[in-house]
Every structure is written in structure tokens, then in C-alpha cells.
XYZ file of C-alpha atoms in Angstrom:
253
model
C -57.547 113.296 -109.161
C -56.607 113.342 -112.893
C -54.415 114.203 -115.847
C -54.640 114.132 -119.657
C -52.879 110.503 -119.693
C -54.662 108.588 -117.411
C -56.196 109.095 -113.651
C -56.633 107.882 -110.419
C -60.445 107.633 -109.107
C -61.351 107.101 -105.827
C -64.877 106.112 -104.442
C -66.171 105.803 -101.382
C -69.027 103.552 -100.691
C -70.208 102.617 -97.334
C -67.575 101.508 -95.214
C -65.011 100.569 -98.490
C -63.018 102.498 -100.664
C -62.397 101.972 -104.194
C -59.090 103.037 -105.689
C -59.668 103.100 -109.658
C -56.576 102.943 -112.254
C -58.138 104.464 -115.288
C -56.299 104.984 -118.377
C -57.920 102.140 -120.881
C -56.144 103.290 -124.015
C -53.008 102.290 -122.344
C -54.711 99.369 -120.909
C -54.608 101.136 -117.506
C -50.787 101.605 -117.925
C -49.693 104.163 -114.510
C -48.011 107.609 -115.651
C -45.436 108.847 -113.364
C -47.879 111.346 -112.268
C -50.727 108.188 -111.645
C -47.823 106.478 -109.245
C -47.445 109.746 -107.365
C -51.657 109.904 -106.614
C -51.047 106.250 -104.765
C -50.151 107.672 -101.528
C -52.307 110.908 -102.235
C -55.315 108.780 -102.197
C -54.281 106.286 -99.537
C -53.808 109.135 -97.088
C -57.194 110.579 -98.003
C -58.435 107.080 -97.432
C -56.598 107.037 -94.011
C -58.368 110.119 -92.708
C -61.802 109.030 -93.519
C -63.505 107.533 -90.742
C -66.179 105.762 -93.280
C -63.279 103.656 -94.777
C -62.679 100.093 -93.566
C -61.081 98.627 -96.199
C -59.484 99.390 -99.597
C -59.843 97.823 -102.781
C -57.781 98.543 -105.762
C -58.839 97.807 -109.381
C -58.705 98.943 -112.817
C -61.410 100.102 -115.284
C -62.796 97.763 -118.057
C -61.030 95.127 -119.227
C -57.469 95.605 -117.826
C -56.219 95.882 -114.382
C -52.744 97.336 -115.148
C -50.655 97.014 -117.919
C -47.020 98.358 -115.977
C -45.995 101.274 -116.170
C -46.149 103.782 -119.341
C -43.478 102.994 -121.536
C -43.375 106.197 -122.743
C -42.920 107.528 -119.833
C -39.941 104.768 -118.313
C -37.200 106.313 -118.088
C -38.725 109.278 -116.356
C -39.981 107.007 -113.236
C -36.558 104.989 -113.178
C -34.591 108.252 -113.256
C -36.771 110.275 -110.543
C -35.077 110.578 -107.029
C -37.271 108.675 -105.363
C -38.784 105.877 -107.727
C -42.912 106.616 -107.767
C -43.381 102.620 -107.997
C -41.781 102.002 -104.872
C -43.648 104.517 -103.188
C -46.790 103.862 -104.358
C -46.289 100.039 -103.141
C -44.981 101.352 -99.609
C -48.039 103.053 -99.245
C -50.047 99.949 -100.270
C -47.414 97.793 -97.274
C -48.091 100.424 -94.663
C -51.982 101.482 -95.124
C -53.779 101.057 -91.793
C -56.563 99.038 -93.470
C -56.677 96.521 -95.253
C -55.997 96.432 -98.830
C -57.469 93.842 -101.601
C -56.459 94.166 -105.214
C -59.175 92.958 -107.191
C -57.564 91.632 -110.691
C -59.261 92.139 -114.156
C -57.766 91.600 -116.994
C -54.117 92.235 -117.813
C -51.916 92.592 -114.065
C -48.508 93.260 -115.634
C -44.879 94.656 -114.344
C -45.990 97.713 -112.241
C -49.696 95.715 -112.115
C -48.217 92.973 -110.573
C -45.728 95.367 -108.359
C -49.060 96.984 -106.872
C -51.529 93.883 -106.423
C -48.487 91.923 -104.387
C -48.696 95.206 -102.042
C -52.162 94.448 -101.058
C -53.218 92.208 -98.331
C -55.691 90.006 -100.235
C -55.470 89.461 -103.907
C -58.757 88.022 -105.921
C -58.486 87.732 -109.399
C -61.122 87.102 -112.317
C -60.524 83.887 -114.233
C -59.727 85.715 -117.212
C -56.985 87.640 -115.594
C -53.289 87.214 -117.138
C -50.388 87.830 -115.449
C -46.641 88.562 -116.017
C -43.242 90.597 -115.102
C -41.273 91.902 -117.709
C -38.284 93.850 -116.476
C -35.890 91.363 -118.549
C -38.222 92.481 -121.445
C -36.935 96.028 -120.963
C -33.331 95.583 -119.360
C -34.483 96.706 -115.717
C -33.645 95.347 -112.491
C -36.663 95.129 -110.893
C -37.240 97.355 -107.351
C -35.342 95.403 -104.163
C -38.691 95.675 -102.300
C -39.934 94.576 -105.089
C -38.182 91.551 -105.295
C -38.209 90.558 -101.857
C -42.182 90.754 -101.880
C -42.543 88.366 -104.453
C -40.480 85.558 -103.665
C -42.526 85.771 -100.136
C -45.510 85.275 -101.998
C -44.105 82.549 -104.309
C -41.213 81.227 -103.261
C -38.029 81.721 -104.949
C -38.276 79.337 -107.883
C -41.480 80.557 -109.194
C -40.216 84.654 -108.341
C -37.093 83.272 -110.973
C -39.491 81.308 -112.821
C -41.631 85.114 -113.198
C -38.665 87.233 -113.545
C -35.796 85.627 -115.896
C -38.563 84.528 -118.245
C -40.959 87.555 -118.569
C -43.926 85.203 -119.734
C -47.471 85.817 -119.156
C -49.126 83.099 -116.873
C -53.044 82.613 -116.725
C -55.028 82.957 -113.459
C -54.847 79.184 -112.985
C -50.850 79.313 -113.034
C -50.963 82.594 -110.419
C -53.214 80.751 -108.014
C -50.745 77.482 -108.077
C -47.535 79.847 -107.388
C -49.730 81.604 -104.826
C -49.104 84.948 -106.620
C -53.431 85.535 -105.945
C -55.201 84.161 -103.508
C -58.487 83.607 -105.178
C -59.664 82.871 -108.815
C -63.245 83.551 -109.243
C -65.742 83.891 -112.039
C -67.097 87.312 -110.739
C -64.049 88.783 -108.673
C -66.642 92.204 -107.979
C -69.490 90.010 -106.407
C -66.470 88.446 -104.338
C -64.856 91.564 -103.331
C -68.235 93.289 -102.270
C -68.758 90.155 -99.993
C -64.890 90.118 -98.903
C -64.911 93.566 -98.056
C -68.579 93.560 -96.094
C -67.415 90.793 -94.130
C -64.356 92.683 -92.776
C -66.435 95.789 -92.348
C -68.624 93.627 -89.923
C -65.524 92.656 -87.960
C -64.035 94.601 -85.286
C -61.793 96.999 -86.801
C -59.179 96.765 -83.938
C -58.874 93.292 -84.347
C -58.209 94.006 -88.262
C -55.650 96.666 -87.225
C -54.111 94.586 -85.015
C -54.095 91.500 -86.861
C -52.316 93.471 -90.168
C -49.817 95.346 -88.110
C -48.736 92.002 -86.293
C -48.510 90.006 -89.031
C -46.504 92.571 -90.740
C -44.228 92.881 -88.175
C -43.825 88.414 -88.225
C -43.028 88.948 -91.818
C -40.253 91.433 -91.416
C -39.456 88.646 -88.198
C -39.824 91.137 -85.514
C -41.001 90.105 -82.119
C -44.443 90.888 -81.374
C -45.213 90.827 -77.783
C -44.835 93.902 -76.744
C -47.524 95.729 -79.599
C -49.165 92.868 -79.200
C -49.506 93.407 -75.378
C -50.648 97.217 -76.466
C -53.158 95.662 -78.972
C -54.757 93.513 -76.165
C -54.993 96.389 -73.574
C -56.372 98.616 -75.981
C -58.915 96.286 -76.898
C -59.696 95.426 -73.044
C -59.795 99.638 -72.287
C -62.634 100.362 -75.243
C -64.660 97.298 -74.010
C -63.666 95.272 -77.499
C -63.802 91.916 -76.290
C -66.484 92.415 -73.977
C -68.717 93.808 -76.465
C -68.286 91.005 -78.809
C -68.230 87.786 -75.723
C -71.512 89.333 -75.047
C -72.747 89.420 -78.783
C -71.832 85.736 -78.918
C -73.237 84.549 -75.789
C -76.616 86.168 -76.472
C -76.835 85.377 -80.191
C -76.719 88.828 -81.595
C -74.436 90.590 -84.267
C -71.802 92.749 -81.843
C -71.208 96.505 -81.981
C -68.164 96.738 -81.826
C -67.178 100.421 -79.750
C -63.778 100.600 -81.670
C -63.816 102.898 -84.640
């Protein structure tokens, strides 16, 4: 999915998807239109049964630089803000999401990679929010995701100062989760590994951790979780696997 200012590519290959921001003159800045193909693609991502996991970069050098300045007040006016809807539909993907981080992750960049479940980031990779830059008040959900990911002091520490902050200084204030020298190679083994899991475990797993998050109780999904693993032979399949030393099959698709 495309337009003249930048696009969205998305790339299936074996059981992960790869979400592309491309638009490297604008050092993969996201158009209002680009914000509006998040969800597109996630929902085409949803519906394919070859897709375990998602993984969201950017193309060459740059993961995203925000959101196109030129195109500001046109996002910030809209009804419905196209940021916060493209990191909803990051939150509430069934599968799990990893942003891998090249380059530049700035305002919107940074809005989008703190969506994902699992953030691995080059060493190179520079990072910053810079609404006081511009005079905006940063999105609530916005807000509210960050400081769980760092805390309050560093999410004040990010957001009054607008300053750019190397890989090193992310992985301290637990903004990434991994620094690596080659975040692909890392992402294609991240991403195979989950693939080999069993998927209803992974399901489970993100929507119950989601719900501890938002401090709901979980025993009752839970409860549905552990029947539905119990009625398509999950656990059986993969106690078996284990006790005779081979790699499972999971039934659970």
C-alpha cells in the first residue's frame, strides 16, 4: 500500500510478517495517510493464517523520524488522531509485535516501537521525543505507555527535555529491550523461536499480560485459556514432545 510521500510495505515470509515504514527522504517520517495503513496492514496480518508474529521496521538507515512536519497539523486536527490509532492497533494485535530499531526512532517512532511487545534496537539507533520541540501535548495513551516502560522520571526526563538519547541510554531507562550489533540477525532468531512455540500459549500469554497491565483480574480468561488448550490437545501434545525428546506439533493454529 502506497502514496507519493512515503508507503507502508508489508512482507510476508514464512510464519512472520514484516511491516516496512518507507519514506527515506523524510527519514521514514509517517504521512497522515502512512498512520492510517497501520491498522490496514495489521488486520491483513490478522487474517493470515501464515503470520505468527509481526515485526515492524523502517527502510535504510532510519527507523522513524515522527511524524511529517509538513503534514502536523493535519494529524493533530483529524477527528480521530491517526497516531493513536495506529498504536492501538499495535496494543491490541493478536500476535505478537517486535519493533526492530534502526537508526533514528523519534516522536511518532518512538510512539509506535513502545506499542510493540518486544523492542530490539541496533547499537547505532538514537532515540528521542520532541513534542516540547513543537508545542504538543503528547497523546494520553501515549503518555501512560511510556512511563510503564520507564518509569516516571525518565518518561519526564524524555518529554520536558526533547533530547536525543543513544541506544545505551534507551536500554538503561528500559525504553528497548535489547541493543545488538545486528538487530535483523536477532529479530530473524526472535521471531523463529516464537514461531516454534505454541501459538496458544503466545496468545494467551499476550492477552493476560495485557489484561495485568491494565490491572484486571485474570482468572476467569485465564480459566478459558487453559480449557482451550486442554480441548485441542495443547498440553498433551507438547508433555509428550518433551518426554520423548522430540520437537512438539503443536495442533493449535
Amino acid at each position: 500500500m502506497s502514496n507519493a510521500k512515503g508507503r507502508l510495505d508489508l512482507d510476508v515470509a514464512g510464519h512472520t510478517a514484516w511491516i516496512t515504514i518507507d519514506n527515506p527522504d523524510r527519514r521514514n517520517a509517517m504521512t497522515a495517510s502512512m498512520w492510517r495503513q497501520v491498522p490496514e496492514l495489521l488486520g491483513a496480518v490478522a487474517d493470515d493464517p501464515a503470520a505468527r508474529v509481526v515485526v515492524l521496521t523502517g527502510a535504510g538507515g532510519a527507523f522513524c523520524a515522527g511524524a511529517d512536519i509538513s503534514e502536523l497539523q493535519a494529524i493533530e486536527g483529524a477527528a480521530e488522531n491517526p497516531t493513536v490509532a495506529a498504536e492501538r492497533a499495535l496494543v491490541d494485535c493478536p500476535l505478537p509485535t517486535i519493533a526492530l530499531v534502526n537508526g533514528l526512532c523519534i516522536g511518532g517512532g518512538c510512539q509506535l516501537a513502545a506499542a510493540c511487545d518486544i523492542r530490539v534496537s541496533a547499537t547505532s539507533a538514537t532515540f528521542g521525543i520532541t513534542p516540547a520541540k513543537l508545542g504538543i501535548v503528547y497523546p494520553p495513551s501515549s503518555i501512560a505507555r511510556l512511563t510503564e516502560l520507564v518509569g516516571p522520571s525518565a518518561a519526564k526526563l524524555l518529554l520536558f527535555s526533547a533530547d536525543f538519547f543513544d541506544a545505551a541510554h534507551a536500554l538503561r531507562m528500559r525504553l528497548v529491550d535489547e541493543v545488538v550489533d545486528d538487530p535483523r540477525a536477532r529479530v530473524d532468531e526472535l521471531a523463529a523461536t516464537i514461531a516454534s512455540r505454541s501459538q496458544l500459549t503466545v496468545r494467551a500469554s499476550k492477552e493476560l499480560v495485557d489484561l495485568a497491565q491494565r490491572g484486571l483480574p485474570l482468572g476467569e480468561r485465564a480459566g478459558q485459556w487453559q480449557q482451550r488448550s486442554a480441548e485441542a490437545g495443547e498440553s498433551a501434545e507438547g508433555i509428550a514432545a518433551f518426554l520423548g525428546r522430540r520437537r512438539p506439533e503443536f495442533p493449535y493454529h
